[in-house]
Structures are given as C-alpha cells and as structure tokens.
Short mmCIF file of C-alpha atoms in Angstrom, two decimals:
data_model
loop_
_atom_site.label_atom_id
_atom_site.label_comp_id
_atom_site.label_asym_id
_atom_site.label_seq_id
_atom_site.Cartn_x
_atom_site.Cartn_y
_atom_site.Cartn_z
CA MET A 1 -28.74 -113.94 -95.91
CA SER A 2 -31.76 -112.42 -97.68
CA VAL A 3 -31.47 -109.57 -100.14
CA VAL A 4 -33.09 -107.24 -97.61
CA ASP A 5 -30.69 -108.30 -94.85
CA SER A 6 -27.74 -107.95 -97.21
CA GLU A 7 -28.76 -104.43 -98.18
CA ALA A 8 -29.29 -103.44 -94.56
CA GLU A 9 -25.87 -104.76 -93.59
CA ALA A 10 -24.30 -102.94 -96.54
CA ARG A 11 -25.83 -99.62 -95.54
CA GLN A 12 -24.79 -100.14 -91.93
CA ALA A 13 -21.23 -100.89 -93.07
CA PHE A 14 -21.31 -97.77 -95.25
CA ALA A 15 -22.46 -95.59 -92.36
CA MET A 16 -19.75 -96.94 -90.05
CA ALA A 17 -17.13 -96.49 -92.77
CA ALA A 18 -18.26 -92.88 -93.26
CA GLN A 19 -17.79 -92.25 -89.54
CA ALA A 20 -14.33 -93.83 -89.66
CA TRP A 21 -13.45 -91.66 -92.68
CA GLN A 22 -14.52 -88.53 -90.84
CA GLY A 23 -12.50 -89.63 -87.82
CA GLY A 24 -9.36 -90.28 -89.84
CA ARG A 25 -9.44 -94.05 -89.28
CA LEU A 26 -8.58 -94.86 -92.87
CA GLU A 27 -8.06 -98.60 -92.53
CA ASP A 28 -11.49 -99.01 -90.92
CA ALA A 29 -13.03 -96.79 -93.60
CA GLU A 30 -11.43 -98.84 -96.36
CA ARG A 31 -12.66 -102.08 -94.85
CA GLY A 32 -16.19 -100.74 -94.35
CA PHE A 33 -16.65 -99.21 -97.80
CA ALA A 34 -15.27 -102.38 -99.39
CA HIS A 35 -17.73 -104.51 -97.40
CA ALA A 36 -20.62 -102.27 -98.40
CA ALA A 37 -19.59 -102.40 -102.08
CA GLN A 38 -19.38 -106.20 -101.98
CA LEU A 39 -22.77 -106.65 -100.31
CA LEU A 40 -24.52 -104.03 -102.43
CA PRO A 41 -22.61 -103.63 -105.69
CA SER A 42 -25.27 -101.27 -107.05
CA LEU A 43 -24.36 -98.67 -104.40
CA ALA A 44 -22.32 -96.22 -106.46
CA SER A 45 -21.27 -94.14 -103.46
CA ALA A 46 -19.67 -97.17 -101.79
CA HIS A 47 -17.39 -97.68 -104.80
CA ALA A 48 -16.61 -93.95 -105.04
CA ASN A 49 -15.82 -93.62 -101.35
CA LEU A 50 -13.68 -96.75 -101.40
CA GLY A 51 -11.72 -95.17 -104.24
CA ALA A 52 -11.24 -92.00 -102.21
CA VAL A 53 -9.90 -93.92 -99.23
CA LEU A 54 -7.59 -96.04 -101.36
CA ARG A 55 -6.14 -92.97 -103.04
CA ARG A 56 -5.65 -91.25 -99.70
CA ARG A 57 -3.76 -94.33 -98.56
CA GLY A 58 -1.44 -94.13 -101.56
CA LYS A 59 -3.12 -96.82 -103.67
CA PRO A 60 -4.24 -95.04 -106.87
CA GLU A 61 -3.97 -98.25 -108.90
CA ALA A 62 -6.88 -99.68 -106.89
CA ALA A 63 -8.73 -96.37 -106.66
CA VAL A 64 -9.17 -96.06 -110.43
CA PRO A 65 -11.35 -99.18 -110.90
CA CYS A 66 -13.41 -98.14 -107.87
CA TYR A 67 -14.21 -94.81 -109.49
CA ARG A 68 -14.89 -96.54 -112.81
CA ARG A 69 -17.36 -98.89 -111.09
CA SER A 70 -19.15 -95.96 -109.52
CA LEU A 71 -19.33 -94.09 -112.82
CA ALA A 72 -20.71 -97.19 -114.56
CA LEU A 73 -23.66 -96.91 -112.17
CA GLU A 74 -23.93 -93.09 -112.10
CA PRO A 75 -22.09 -91.69 -115.14
CA ASP A 76 -22.53 -87.95 -114.64
CA GLN A 77 -21.14 -87.50 -111.13
CA ALA A 78 -18.73 -84.59 -111.45
CA GLY A 79 -17.11 -85.27 -108.09
CA THR A 80 -16.36 -88.87 -108.96
CA LEU A 81 -14.97 -87.83 -112.34
CA SER A 82 -12.71 -85.29 -110.70
CA ASN A 83 -11.48 -87.87 -108.20
CA LEU A 84 -10.88 -90.33 -111.03
CA GLY A 85 -8.85 -87.69 -112.84
CA ASN A 86 -6.74 -87.09 -109.75
CA ALA A 87 -5.99 -90.82 -109.36
CA LEU A 88 -5.09 -91.14 -113.04
CA ARG A 89 -2.81 -88.11 -112.68
CA ASP A 90 -1.10 -89.85 -109.75
CA LEU A 91 -0.38 -92.75 -112.08
CA GLY A 92 0.96 -90.58 -114.90
CA ARG A 93 -1.97 -91.45 -117.17
CA LEU A 94 -2.29 -87.82 -118.09
CA ALA A 95 -4.45 -87.99 -121.22
CA GLU A 96 -7.07 -90.06 -119.38
CA ALA A 97 -6.83 -87.73 -116.39
CA GLU A 98 -7.40 -84.69 -118.56
CA GLU A 99 -10.46 -86.29 -120.15
CA ALA A 100 -12.04 -87.11 -116.78
CA LEU A 101 -11.27 -83.70 -115.27
CA ALA A 102 -12.50 -81.82 -118.33
CA GLN A 103 -15.77 -83.72 -118.08
CA ALA A 104 -16.06 -82.86 -114.39
CA VAL A 105 -15.59 -79.15 -115.15
CA SER A 106 -18.11 -79.37 -117.96
CA LEU A 107 -20.71 -80.86 -115.61
CA ALA A 108 -19.98 -78.41 -112.77
CA PRO A 109 -18.31 -75.34 -114.30
CA ASP A 110 -18.58 -73.25 -111.14
CA THR A 111 -16.93 -75.73 -108.78
CA LEU A 112 -13.53 -74.28 -108.00
CA SER A 113 -11.98 -77.53 -106.77
CA PHE A 114 -12.71 -79.18 -110.11
CA ILE A 115 -11.18 -76.24 -112.00
CA TYR A 116 -8.13 -76.42 -109.75
CA ASN A 117 -7.65 -80.15 -110.36
CA PHE A 118 -8.08 -79.62 -114.09
CA ALA A 119 -5.45 -76.87 -114.05
CA LEU A 120 -2.92 -79.16 -112.38
CA VAL A 121 -3.26 -81.85 -115.04
CA LEU A 122 -2.98 -79.23 -117.78
CA ARG A 123 0.27 -78.11 -116.18
CA ASP A 124 1.51 -81.71 -116.20
CA ARG A 125 0.57 -81.82 -119.87
CA ARG A 126 2.85 -78.79 -120.36
CA ARG A 127 0.00 -76.46 -121.30
CA MET A 128 1.19 -73.74 -118.98
CA GLU A 129 -0.83 -70.81 -120.28
CA GLU A 130 -4.12 -72.67 -119.93
CA ALA A 131 -3.14 -73.94 -116.49
CA ALA A 132 -2.10 -70.48 -115.30
CA ALA A 133 -5.34 -68.89 -116.50
CA LEU A 134 -7.43 -71.43 -114.57
CA LEU A 135 -5.30 -71.15 -111.45
CA GLU A 136 -5.58 -67.35 -111.57
CA GLN A 137 -9.36 -67.77 -111.66
CA VAL A 138 -9.32 -70.01 -108.59
CA ALA A 139 -6.74 -67.88 -106.78
CA ALA A 140 -8.83 -64.74 -107.29
CA ALA A 141 -11.82 -66.47 -105.72
CA GLN A 142 -9.76 -68.00 -102.88
CA PRO A 143 -7.01 -65.49 -102.06
CA ASP A 144 -6.35 -67.09 -98.67
CA ASN A 145 -5.95 -70.62 -100.04
CA ALA A 146 -2.21 -71.25 -99.71
CA GLU A 147 -2.30 -74.44 -101.80
CA VAL A 148 -3.83 -72.62 -104.77
CA GLN A 149 -1.49 -69.65 -104.41
CA TRP A 150 1.46 -72.07 -104.21
CA ASP A 151 0.47 -73.92 -107.38
CA LEU A 152 -0.09 -70.65 -109.22
CA ALA A 153 3.39 -69.54 -108.17
CA LEU A 154 4.94 -72.80 -109.38
CA THR A 155 3.16 -72.45 -112.71
CA ARG A 156 4.49 -68.92 -113.13
CA LEU A 157 7.98 -70.17 -112.34
CA TYR A 158 7.55 -72.86 -115.02
CA GLN A 159 6.69 -70.03 -117.42
CA GLY A 160 9.80 -68.07 -116.46
CA ASP A 161 7.77 -65.33 -114.77
CA TYR A 162 10.18 -65.12 -111.84
CA ARG A 163 8.98 -61.75 -110.53
CA ARG A 164 5.45 -62.97 -109.77
CA GLY A 165 6.54 -66.58 -109.35
CA PHE A 166 9.01 -65.99 -106.53
CA ALA A 167 6.66 -63.50 -104.87
CA GLY A 168 4.02 -66.23 -104.87
CA TYR A 169 6.61 -68.78 -103.72
CA GLU A 170 6.17 -67.23 -100.27
CA ALA A 171 2.82 -69.07 -100.12
CA ARG A 172 4.78 -72.18 -99.12
CA LEU A 173 5.06 -70.66 -95.65
CA GLY A 174 1.29 -70.98 -95.25
CA LEU A 175 0.99 -74.62 -96.33
CA ALA A 176 -0.35 -77.00 -93.72
CA ARG A 177 2.45 -79.46 -94.52
CA ASN A 178 5.04 -76.73 -93.89
CA PRO A 179 4.34 -75.43 -90.36
CA PRO A 180 6.03 -72.09 -89.66
CA ARG A 181 9.12 -71.84 -87.45
CA PRO A 182 8.90 -68.56 -85.60
CA PHE A 183 12.11 -66.61 -85.07
CA PRO A 184 12.42 -63.54 -82.87
CA GLY A 185 13.29 -60.18 -84.32
CA GLU A 186 12.81 -58.52 -87.66
CA ARG A 187 12.39 -60.54 -90.82
CA TRP A 188 14.48 -59.06 -93.61
CA ALA A 189 12.32 -57.55 -96.35
CA GLY A 190 15.07 -57.08 -98.93
CA GLY A 191 16.32 -53.61 -98.02
CA PRO A 192 19.88 -52.43 -97.25
CA ILE A 193 21.85 -55.10 -95.42
CA ALA A 194 25.39 -53.67 -95.16
CA GLY A 195 26.81 -53.92 -91.68
CA LYS A 196 24.05 -56.22 -90.45
CA THR A 197 24.12 -59.84 -89.36
CA ILE A 198 21.42 -61.92 -91.03
CA LEU A 199 20.24 -65.36 -89.97
CA LEU A 200 19.34 -67.53 -92.95
CA THR A 201 17.03 -70.32 -91.84
CA SER A 202 16.74 -73.84 -93.24
CA GLU A 203 13.29 -75.01 -94.28
CA GLN A 204 13.33 -77.21 -97.38
CA GLY A 205 15.22 -80.24 -98.64
CA PHE A 206 18.81 -80.72 -99.70
CA GLY A 207 18.27 -79.78 -103.33
CA ASP A 208 16.62 -76.45 -102.55
CA ALA A 209 19.34 -75.59 -100.02
CA LEU A 210 22.07 -76.40 -102.55
CA GLN A 211 20.37 -74.34 -105.25
CA PHE A 212 19.69 -71.27 -103.12
CA ALA A 213 23.07 -71.31 -101.35
CA ARG A 214 24.30 -69.25 -104.34
CA TYR A 215 22.67 -66.21 -102.73
CA VAL A 216 24.87 -66.37 -99.62
CA PRO A 217 27.98 -64.89 -101.31
CA LEU A 218 25.76 -62.26 -102.93
CA LEU A 219 24.55 -61.14 -99.50
CA ALA A 220 28.17 -61.01 -98.37
CA GLU A 221 28.94 -58.74 -101.34
CA ARG A 222 26.23 -56.39 -100.04
CA GLY A 223 28.08 -56.18 -96.73
CA ALA A 224 26.13 -58.69 -94.66
CA ALA A 225 27.55 -61.10 -92.11
CA ILE A 226 25.71 -64.39 -92.34
CA VAL A 227 24.63 -66.86 -89.71
CA LEU A 228 23.66 -69.90 -91.75
CA GLU A 229 21.36 -72.62 -90.46
CA CYS A 230 21.52 -75.86 -92.42
CA LEU A 231 20.94 -79.58 -92.21
CA PRO A 232 23.93 -81.37 -90.63
CA GLU A 233 24.76 -83.27 -93.81
CA LEU A 234 25.46 -79.93 -95.55
CA ALA A 235 27.45 -78.25 -92.78
CA GLU A 236 31.00 -78.97 -93.89
CA LEU A 237 30.20 -78.07 -97.48
CA PHE A 238 28.41 -74.82 -96.61
CA ALA A 239 31.14 -73.73 -94.19
CA GLY A 240 33.16 -72.62 -97.21
CA LEU A 241 30.54 -70.17 -98.49
CA ALA A 242 31.75 -66.58 -98.59
CA GLY A 243 30.30 -64.39 -95.85
CA VAL A 244 29.36 -67.18 -93.42
CA VAL A 245 30.52 -66.16 -89.96
CA THR A 246 28.63 -68.86 -88.05
CA LEU A 247 27.17 -72.17 -89.15
CA VAL A 248 24.49 -73.82 -87.00
CA ALA A 249 22.65 -77.10 -87.35
CA LYS A 250 18.95 -76.82 -88.06
CA GLY A 251 17.04 -76.37 -84.82
CA ALA A 252 20.11 -75.60 -82.70
CA PRO A 253 20.42 -72.32 -80.73
CA VAL A 254 21.61 -69.43 -82.87
CA PRO A 255 23.86 -66.48 -81.97
CA ALA A 256 22.71 -62.88 -82.02
CA TYR A 257 21.56 -61.44 -85.34
CA ASP A 258 19.91 -58.26 -86.63
CA VAL A 259 17.45 -59.69 -89.16
CA TRP A 260 16.47 -63.14 -90.39
CA ALA A 261 15.04 -64.71 -93.55
CA PRO A 262 14.35 -68.19 -94.91
CA MET A 263 17.01 -69.13 -97.45
CA ALA A 264 14.33 -70.13 -99.97
CA SER A 265 12.97 -66.57 -99.85
CA LEU A 266 16.22 -65.08 -101.13
CA PRO A 267 15.34 -65.31 -104.86
CA HIS A 268 12.31 -63.12 -104.13
CA LEU A 269 14.01 -60.79 -101.66
CA MET A 270 16.93 -60.27 -104.05
CA ASP A 271 14.63 -59.67 -107.03
CA THR A 272 15.68 -62.58 -109.24
CA ARG A 273 14.59 -62.46 -112.89
CA PHE A 274 14.72 -65.34 -115.34
CA ALA A 275 17.01 -63.42 -117.68
CA ALA A 276 19.45 -62.63 -114.85
CA ILE A 277 19.69 -65.69 -112.60
CA PRO A 278 22.83 -65.44 -110.46
CA ALA A 279 24.88 -68.31 -111.81
CA ALA A 280 28.50 -67.64 -110.92
CA ILE A 281 29.74 -71.23 -110.93
CA PRO A 282 31.18 -72.79 -108.87
CA TYR A 283 29.84 -71.30 -105.68
CA LEU A 284 30.56 -74.47 -103.68
CA THR A 285 33.93 -76.16 -103.34
CA ALA A 286 34.66 -79.67 -102.18
CA PRO A 287 36.57 -79.72 -98.88
CA PRO A 288 39.93 -81.49 -99.10
CA ARG A 289 39.91 -85.24 -98.79
CA PRO A 290 43.59 -86.24 -99.12
CA GLN A 291 42.79 -89.77 -97.98
CA LEU A 292 40.28 -90.28 -100.81
CA VAL A 293 41.73 -92.46 -103.55
CA MET A 294 39.65 -93.17 -106.63
CA PRO A 295 40.46 -96.42 -108.44
CA LYS A 296 42.14 -95.96 -111.82
CA LEU A 297 40.84 -98.65 -114.12
CA PRO A 298 43.10 -99.68 -117.01
CA GLY A 299 41.76 -98.47 -120.33
CA ALA A 300 39.22 -96.05 -118.84
CA VAL A 301 39.04 -92.75 -120.68
CA LEU A 302 36.05 -91.32 -118.80
CA ASN A 303 35.01 -91.64 -115.16
CA LEU A 304 31.26 -91.36 -114.76
CA GLY A 305 29.24 -91.01 -111.55
CA LEU A 306 25.69 -92.40 -111.55
CA VAL A 307 22.57 -91.77 -109.43
CA TRP A 308 19.19 -93.21 -110.41
CA ALA A 309 16.83 -92.89 -107.44
CA GLY A 310 15.59 -90.27 -105.01
CA LYS A 311 12.61 -89.53 -102.83
CA THR A 312 9.19 -90.48 -104.18
CA THR A 313 7.17 -87.57 -102.79
CA PRO A 314 5.61 -85.35 -103.95
CA ARG A 315 6.59 -86.97 -107.25
CA ASP A 316 8.81 -89.94 -107.98
CA ARG A 317 11.75 -88.66 -110.02
CA SER A 318 13.64 -91.96 -110.03
CA TRP A 319 14.70 -94.06 -113.00
CA PRO A 320 14.69 -97.86 -113.21
CA LEU A 321 18.31 -98.94 -113.08
CA GLU A 322 17.38 -101.65 -115.58
CA GLU A 323 16.89 -98.92 -118.19
CA LEU A 324 20.34 -97.43 -117.56
CA THR A 325 22.38 -100.51 -118.46
CA PRO A 326 23.22 -99.09 -121.95
CA LEU A 327 25.51 -96.67 -120.10
CA LEU A 328 27.58 -99.62 -118.91
CA GLU A 329 28.37 -101.11 -122.31
CA ASP A 330 31.58 -99.26 -123.19
CA PRO A 331 34.57 -100.67 -121.28
CA ARG A 332 36.31 -97.31 -121.60
CA VAL A 333 33.70 -95.72 -119.31
CA ALA A 334 34.39 -96.42 -115.63
CA VAL A 335 31.12 -96.04 -113.71
CA THR A 336 30.99 -95.12 -110.03
CA SER A 337 27.69 -95.39 -108.18
CA LEU A 338 26.92 -92.39 -105.97
CA GLN A 339 23.54 -93.85 -105.07
CA LEU A 340 22.59 -93.81 -101.40
CA GLY A 341 19.67 -95.30 -99.52
CA PRO A 342 17.59 -98.43 -100.13
CA ARG A 343 17.79 -98.22 -103.92
CA SER A 344 21.53 -98.83 -103.82
CA ALA A 345 20.47 -102.47 -103.43
CA ASP A 346 19.45 -102.35 -107.11
CA LEU A 347 23.10 -102.90 -107.99
CA ALA A 348 23.28 -106.38 -106.47
CA ARG A 349 19.68 -107.21 -107.42
CA LEU A 350 20.52 -106.77 -111.09
CA GLY A 351 24.08 -108.03 -110.86
CA VAL A 352 25.51 -104.77 -112.15
CA ASN A 353 27.49 -104.39 -108.94
CA ARG A 354 30.08 -106.39 -110.90
CA LEU A 355 30.25 -103.59 -113.47
CA VAL A 356 30.46 -100.48 -111.29
CA ILE A 357 32.40 -99.10 -108.33
CA ASP A 358 30.11 -98.50 -105.36
CA ALA A 359 31.18 -95.30 -103.58
CA ALA A 360 28.28 -95.35 -101.10
CA PRO A 361 30.30 -96.63 -98.11
CA ALA A 362 32.54 -93.54 -98.36
CA LEU A 363 29.69 -91.01 -98.61
CA ALA A 364 28.73 -89.85 -95.12
CA SER A 365 28.00 -86.25 -96.10
CA PHE A 366 27.59 -83.96 -99.08
CA ALA A 367 31.21 -82.92 -98.59
CA ASP A 368 32.25 -86.51 -99.20
CA THR A 369 30.11 -86.72 -102.33
CA ALA A 370 31.51 -83.41 -103.55
CA ALA A 371 35.06 -84.71 -103.12
CA VAL A 372 34.25 -87.77 -105.22
CA MET A 373 32.58 -85.61 -107.87
CA GLU A 374 35.72 -83.51 -108.18
CA ARG A 375 37.52 -86.67 -109.27
CA LEU A 376 34.92 -87.66 -111.87
CA ASP A 377 34.65 -86.46 -115.45
CA LEU A 378 30.86 -86.56 -115.68
CA ILE A 379 27.89 -87.11 -113.37
CA VAL A 380 24.69 -88.68 -114.71
CA THR A 381 21.79 -88.32 -112.32
CA ILE A 382 18.07 -87.92 -111.95
CA ASP A 383 16.51 -84.74 -110.57
CA THR A 384 17.70 -85.03 -106.99
CA SER A 385 20.13 -83.26 -104.68
CA THR A 386 23.03 -84.83 -106.58
CA ALA A 387 22.13 -82.76 -109.65
CA HIS A 388 22.20 -79.53 -107.65
CA LEU A 389 25.46 -80.46 -105.95
CA ALA A 390 27.20 -81.24 -109.23
CA GLY A 391 25.87 -78.05 -110.79
CA ALA A 392 26.94 -75.92 -107.81
CA LEU A 393 30.43 -77.42 -108.01
CA GLY A 394 30.61 -76.63 -111.71
CA ARG A 395 31.02 -80.28 -112.63
CA PRO A 396 29.69 -81.58 -115.97
CA VAL A 397 26.32 -83.11 -115.11
CA TRP A 398 23.64 -84.73 -117.26
CA VAL A 399 20.19 -84.96 -115.74
CA LEU A 400 17.46 -87.43 -116.69
CA LEU A 401 14.11 -85.71 -116.21
CA ARG A 402 10.75 -87.41 -115.88
CA HIS A 403 7.96 -86.06 -118.09
CA VAL A 404 6.46 -84.11 -115.20
CA SER A 405 9.52 -82.27 -113.98
CA ASP A 406 10.19 -79.48 -111.52
CA TRP A 407 9.64 -75.77 -112.27
CA ARG A 408 13.37 -75.00 -112.27
CA TRP A 409 13.98 -77.08 -115.40
CA GLN A 410 11.23 -75.36 -117.44
CA ASP A 411 9.60 -77.39 -120.23
CA GLU A 412 11.75 -77.60 -123.31
CA PRO A 413 15.40 -76.51 -123.04
CA SER A 414 18.27 -78.99 -122.80
CA THR A 415 20.25 -76.54 -120.68
CA SER A 416 19.62 -74.81 -117.36
CA PRO A 417 20.22 -71.14 -116.58
CA TRP A 418 20.74 -72.15 -112.95
CA TYR A 419 23.66 -74.44 -113.75
CA PRO A 420 25.73 -73.68 -116.87
CA THR A 421 27.51 -77.07 -116.80
CA MET A 422 24.24 -79.02 -116.87
CA ARG A 423 22.55 -80.83 -119.76
CA LEU A 424 18.96 -82.09 -119.56
CA PHE A 425 17.46 -85.25 -121.10
CA ARG A 426 13.66 -85.37 -120.95
CA GLN A 427 11.00 -88.08 -121.13
CA PRO A 428 8.68 -87.49 -124.11
CA ASP A 429 5.88 -89.17 -122.14
CA PRO A 430 5.55 -90.45 -118.56
CA PHE A 431 6.18 -94.09 -119.45
CA ASP A 432 9.09 -93.74 -121.87
CA PHE A 433 12.31 -94.45 -119.98
CA LYS A 434 14.20 -95.62 -123.07
CA THR A 435 14.28 -92.57 -125.36
CA PRO A 436 16.12 -90.22 -122.97
CA VAL A 437 18.63 -92.95 -122.10
CA ALA A 438 19.24 -93.64 -125.77
CA GLU A 439 19.87 -89.94 -126.36
CA LEU A 440 22.18 -89.77 -123.35
CA ALA A 441 24.04 -92.92 -124.41
CA ALA A 442 24.58 -91.44 -127.88
CA ALA A 443 25.94 -88.25 -126.34
CA LEU A 444 28.21 -90.35 -124.14
CA ARG A 445 29.56 -92.23 -127.16
CA ALA A 446 30.28 -88.92 -128.88
CA LEU A 447 32.10 -87.72 -125.79
CA VAL A 448 34.22 -90.86 -125.46
CA GLY A 449 35.01 -91.00 -129.16
CA PRO A 450 35.38 -93.88 -131.61
#
C-alpha cells in the first residue's frame, strides 16, 4: 500500500470511527480510531480520540498513552490535556493529573469544563477551599447543571458546611444517572409533621440507607407515622425502627400517606448541622437469631469481623486482602470473614481460608450480618455498607479509608461524628495500602495486650 493510499484509508477509518462514536457504538469507534492511528501515526486526533473511547469503556490505563502520543504531536491542546488529567485521576495518579489539568486551564482559562475537571482533582488532593472556589465559579455560570451543583454540594459536605451542602445534595435528584421516581401527593418540605403519615422513599444504596435511617426515629418523635420503603435486604432490620407503621419493598405498592420525601433528603429537611449531627447510637438493633452459634476458638481473646471489598463505582474503596494478612498473625485474634460477593473467593485464592471463619453462607440479609456483628468484639472493614451497619448498631468498628474517601469521613479526623464507635485509618497516598494496615495492626496489638 502506498503512503497516499495508507493516509486515505486512515482518514476514512477516522471518519467512520467518528460516526460510530457519535452513534454510541463504542467498540466500532475504538477499532476505527486505532486503525487510523496505526496507519497514520502522525494524526494526533486519532490518538486523542482513541484515548477518549478507551476511557469511556473503562480502560484508563490504555487511554493515558494515547493522550501522551497525541500531545507529543500537538503539545498545547487544552482538550487533550484535560482528558489526560481525567484518565490519570481515574488511576489515582493525582499529582500528574493536577499538572495536566492545570496546564489545560492555563491554555484555556475560560473553558468551564476544564475548570470543573481541575476542581475535582484538587478535591481529591484534599485542597477543598481551592476546589470549592472553582466549583462555585462553574456553578454560577451553569446553575442548571446538576452534575456541577452535585459536586459543589459534595465539596461543601467535605468542608463540614452541612447547611449549604445538604441543600445542594438535592441536586442528585436531577442527575441523568438517577432518574426521578414520581410519587403522587405533596412532597414534605420540612414543616410540622405531627399527626401525619409520611412515606420515606428508597433511592440510594445500602450504606446511605443505613446512615440516614437514624432520622426515622426523629420523625417519630415529631409525631409522624412512617411508611418506610426500603430494599428487601434491609427490611427485617428496618422493621425495628421506632415510628415505622408499614414497611414496603422498593417499588411495591404503598398504603395511603399524607406527604412523602426521599430518605436521603432528611438531613436537609431536618436542618442537620455538622456540630449537631443526630448520633444517638444504636438506632438499629439486630433481630434475634437464637439458632446462630458462633464458634468459640480456644485461646481467642478477641473476635474480629473482616470485610475488604465493595463495589468499584464510582470509586473503588476495596483493599487487597494480601495487605491485610498482618491482622491474622496473632493466634489470640479469631477472625470471621463477613465478606460477600465475588471477592470472598480471595480467601481460598490466598489460602487464608485456613486462618479465618467464613460467615458468608449464613448471611442472607443485613439482619443476619447484624446478628453476627453483635457477637463480635470488633469489626474491621473498608468504606462499605458494613461500616454503616456496624456504626448504626453501636459496635466497635475500624474503617480503612482509601486516599480519596467519601464526604462523610471528612479529610483528617480519626473519628466520625456520624458514628461514635468508629475509628478511621487513612491512606497517606492512593497507592499506600501498608501504612494504614500497620497502624491498625498496632492498635489491634494494643487492644489485645501483651
């Protein structure tokens, strides 16, 4: 094939890939941009677009060199630099991401999307004031952009500004990934509720439901009767909440009510402030499980529950089980795995199934897990629903936090105002899994004694 023919084929492949990209046919777009980049390696846009498709398909490791190739050909492309920064942020390479995004903003200081991306990496770098200032700038220019308003709200919650943060938290209801669920009747706006029946609707994951369930008894104290919608796995546990007159599975028909509200809106509707978080613990109680018998290992002085993995979106909060083996070294510590899902296979993969008790077969619901937790002395977990459950039960719980953690854990403290029995162990950087485990292991040794 001649050089001219090769270039023509490359440009044709690029054009077809661009059409596929516009049409949402990502695999075809990836194939086409890759073909164009191979046939005409001097075509910077082919490399940049291939990077964009790869990142969209969840492959940031491959996207980064694509963007770097494009920038080697055309160094001052602000859009490519911003996309590179986003991919590096996906990978936790935050210093590199900040450098790329700062350069993009420098080249195009009026482009709001670049400022927005830069603000997000600054937030990950725990520079909250700078991030908030940039997000306020973008939010003022795009008041109807729910994504921007949502990220500004999260940043304010990180800062402990719960008044504005929880007001802005309502922006979640406008996110494209969170389609609204219309309910008939009046939505409660936070006024008098005595003598009324309120429907609290389920919308978010297990952890959020467990955290915000604390507001149900507070509504009951105000004189409300509560119809509570929840995910089926939480039903038995939530049935014991004060004030619940009817419990319904999410999506099932609901009985008559006077007003309704999403449960995750309650912190805003009930005017929560950082200095006065309602934290009467426990507000959940494990249902009785008389048939549950926990093994009593000879010589054990502490029974520890362990969870190391959770969902990977929007951020992976999991911990490599390999890094947690120092917690298994003291024969006086009896470890019970509370891990569910595919990552429970890590036990056998590493051979540590010979060192722990696997409770997973007995855990069909959160009520089951709660009953096991009541029989443990300490729960060690990552930031997942297990942490919220243990905290809501008032059980001693130590949480391993990744460097980029959720707003509810703030940035620096080792304790949580949401859960008085909780202790936090934080990564100093996104790739250091050893330091927090070493600190936790030392605390465990101090707890067990000499």
